[in-house]
Amino acid sequence: FNDNLFEGTIPTQFGQLIHFTTFAIPRNRFTGTLPTELGSIRALEELYFNDNLFEGTIPTQFGQLIHLTTFAVPSNRFTGTIPTELGELRELETLGVYENELTGALPTELGRLTALTYLGLLDNAMTGTFPTELGQCTSLVGFQADRNNFKGTLPTEFAALTRLEY
C-alpha cells in the first residue's frame, strides 16, 4: 500500500491477521492512534508506518512482537516516550522513530537489542543522557540522534560500538 492516498485509521481487527509478516503502509495519509491489537500479530517481522499522520503514543503491546526485525515509524506525529517494552524485541535490527514528537529519556532497556544495526532518533524532543547500556548494542552501524535535547557526556561504553559508521 506504499505511496498512495489511503486515509483513515487502521482497523483494530487487523490484530487478527496472525500470519501477517510484513505490514507496510508508508507514504499515505493514515491518521489516529496505532491499535494496541497489532501487538497480537506474533508473526510480524517488518513494520513500516513511515510518512503518515499517526499520533498518540507507541503502544507498549508492540514489545510482544518478538520476531520483529524492522520497526520504522518515522515522519508521523507520535508523542510520549519510547516504550521500555521495545527492549524485548531481541531480533530487532532497525528502530526508526525519527521526525516525530517523542519526549523523555531513551530507555536503558534498548541496550538489550544486540541485533540492532540502526537506531534513528533524530528530530524529536527527547531529553536526558545516553544510557551506558547502549554500549551493548555492538551490531550498531548507524546511530542518529540529531536535533533532540540530549545532554551530558558520551558514555565510555560507546567505545565497544566498533561497527559504528555514522
Coordinates of C-alpha atoms in Angstrom, one line a residue:
F1 CA 0.0 0.0 0.0
N2 CA 3.0 2.3 -0.4
D3 CA 2.8 5.8 -1.9
N4 CA -1.0 6.2 -2.2
L5 CA -3.6 8.4 -0.8
F6 CA -5.1 6.0 1.7
E7 CA -6.5 7.7 4.8
G8 CA -8.4 7.0 7.9
T9 CA -7.4 4.8 10.8
I10 CA -6.1 1.2 11.0
P11 CA -9.0 -1.1 12.0
T12 CA -8.4 -2.9 15.3
Q13 CA -9.4 -6.1 13.5
F14 CA -6.0 -6.1 11.8
G15 CA -4.7 -7.6 15.0
Q16 CA -6.3 -10.8 14.0
L17 CA -4.0 -11.3 11.0
I18 CA -1.9 -13.7 12.9
H19 CA 0.1 -14.8 9.9
F20 CA 1.0 -11.3 8.7
T21 CA 4.8 -11.0 8.4
T22 CA 5.1 -7.5 6.8
F23 CA 2.9 -4.6 7.4
A24 CA 3.9 -1.7 5.1
I25 CA 1.8 1.4 4.6
P26 CA 4.3 4.1 4.2
R27 CA 3.7 7.5 2.5
N28 CA -0.1 7.7 2.8
R29 CA -2.5 9.8 4.9
F30 CA -3.4 7.4 7.7
T31 CA -4.4 9.1 10.9
G32 CA -5.3 8.3 14.5
T33 CA -3.5 6.1 17.0
L34 CA -2.0 2.7 16.5
P35 CA -4.3 0.0 17.7
T36 CA -2.9 -1.9 20.6
E37 CA -4.3 -5.1 19.0
L38 CA -1.5 -5.0 16.4
G39 CA 0.7 -6.3 19.3
S40 CA -1.1 -9.7 18.8
I41 CA 0.4 -10.3 15.4
R42 CA 3.2 -12.5 16.7
A43 CA 4.5 -13.5 13.2
L44 CA 5.1 -9.8 12.3
E45 CA 8.7 -9.3 11.2
E46 CA 8.6 -5.9 9.5
L47 CA 6.5 -2.8 10.2
Y48 CA 6.7 0.3 8.0
F49 CA 4.3 3.1 9.0
N50 CA 6.5 6.0 8.0
D51 CA 5.3 9.2 6.4
N52 CA 1.7 9.2 7.6
L53 CA -0.2 11.3 10.1
F54 CA -0.3 8.9 13.1
E55 CA -0.4 10.4 16.5
G56 CA -0.6 9.4 20.2
T57 CA 1.9 7.1 21.8
I58 CA 3.6 4.0 20.5
P59 CA 1.7 1.1 22.2
T60 CA 3.6 -0.9 24.8
Q61 CA 2.0 -4.0 23.3
F62 CA 4.4 -3.7 20.4
G63 CA 7.0 -5.2 22.8
Q64 CA 5.2 -8.5 22.2
L65 CA 6.2 -8.6 18.5
I66 CA 9.1 -10.9 19.3
H67 CA 10.0 -11.7 15.7
L68 CA 10.1 -8.0 14.6
T69 CA 13.3 -7.1 12.8
T70 CA 12.2 -3.7 11.4
F71 CA 10.2 -1.1 13.3
A72 CA 10.0 2.0 11.1
V73 CA 7.6 4.8 12.1
P74 CA 9.4 8.0 11.2
S75 CA 7.7 11.1 10.0
N76 CA 4.5 10.9 11.9
R77 CA 3.2 12.8 15.0
F78 CA 3.9 10.3 17.8
T79 CA 4.2 11.7 21.3
G80 CA 5.3 10.4 24.6
T81 CA 8.3 8.2 25.3
I82 CA 9.8 5.2 23.5
P83 CA 8.2 2.2 25.4
T84 CA 10.6 0.3 27.5
E85 CA 8.9 -2.9 26.2
L86 CA 10.7 -2.4 22.9
G87 CA 13.8 -3.7 24.7
E88 CA 12.2 -7.2 24.5
L89 CA 12.5 -7.3 20.7
R90 CA 15.7 -9.3 20.6
E91 CA 15.6 -9.8 16.8
L92 CA 15.2 -6.1 16.1
E93 CA 17.7 -4.7 13.6
T94 CA 16.2 -1.4 12.7
L95 CA 14.5 1.0 15.0
G96 CA 13.5 4.2 13.2
V97 CA 11.4 6.7 15.2
Y98 CA 12.8 9.9 13.9
E99 CA 10.8 13.0 12.9
N100 CA 8.1 12.6 15.5
E101 CA 7.3 14.5 18.7
L102 CA 8.8 11.9 21.1
T103 CA 9.9 13.1 24.5
G104 CA 11.6 11.8 27.6
A105 CA 14.7 9.8 28.1
L106 CA 16.0 7.0 26.0
P107 CA 15.1 3.7 27.7
T108 CA 18.0 1.7 29.2
E109 CA 16.2 -1.4 28.0
L110 CA 17.2 -0.7 24.4
G111 CA 20.7 -1.9 25.4
R112 CA 19.3 -5.4 25.2
L113 CA 18.9 -5.1 21.4
T114 CA 22.1 -6.7 20.5
A115 CA 21.0 -7.4 16.9
L116 CA 20.3 -3.6 16.3
T117 CA 22.1 -2.2 13.4
Y118 CA 20.3 1.2 13.0
L119 CA 18.9 3.4 15.7
G120 CA 17.2 6.6 14.3
L121 CA 16.0 9.1 16.9
L122 CA 16.7 12.5 15.1
D123 CA 14.2 15.3 15.1
N124 CA 12.3 14.6 18.3
A125 CA 12.3 16.3 21.7
M126 CA 13.9 13.6 23.7
T127 CA 15.9 14.5 26.8
G128 CA 18.4 13.1 29.3
T129 CA 21.7 11.4 28.7
F130 CA 22.6 8.4 26.5
P131 CA 22.3 5.3 28.6
T132 CA 25.5 3.4 29.1
E133 CA 23.6 0.2 28.2
L134 CA 23.6 1.3 24.5
G135 CA 27.2 0.2 24.5
Q136 CA 25.9 -3.4 24.5
C137 CA 24.4 -2.8 21.0
T138 CA 27.6 -3.9 19.3
S139 CA 26.0 -4.5 16.0
L140 CA 25.1 -0.8 15.6
V141 CA 26.3 0.6 12.3
G142 CA 24.1 3.7 12.3
F143 CA 23.0 5.9 15.2
Q144 CA 21.4 9.2 14.6
A145 CA 20.2 11.4 17.5
D146 CA 20.5 14.9 15.9
R147 CA 18.1 17.7 16.9
N148 CA 16.9 16.5 20.3
N149 CA 17.6 17.8 23.8
F150 CA 20.1 15.2 24.9
K151 CA 22.8 16.4 27.3
G152 CA 25.8 15.2 29.3
T153 CA 28.8 13.2 28.2
L154 CA 29.1 10.3 25.8
P155 CA 29.5 7.1 27.8
T156 CA 32.8 5.4 27.5
E157 CA 30.9 2.2 26.9
F158 CA 30.3 3.5 23.3
A159 CA 33.9 2.6 22.5
A160 CA 32.5 -1.0 22.2
L161 CA 30.5 0.1 19.2
T162 CA 33.3 -0.9 16.8
R163 CA 31.0 -1.3 13.8
L164 CA 29.5 2.2 14.1
E165 CA 29.9 4.1 10.8
Y166 CA 27.7 7.1 11.4

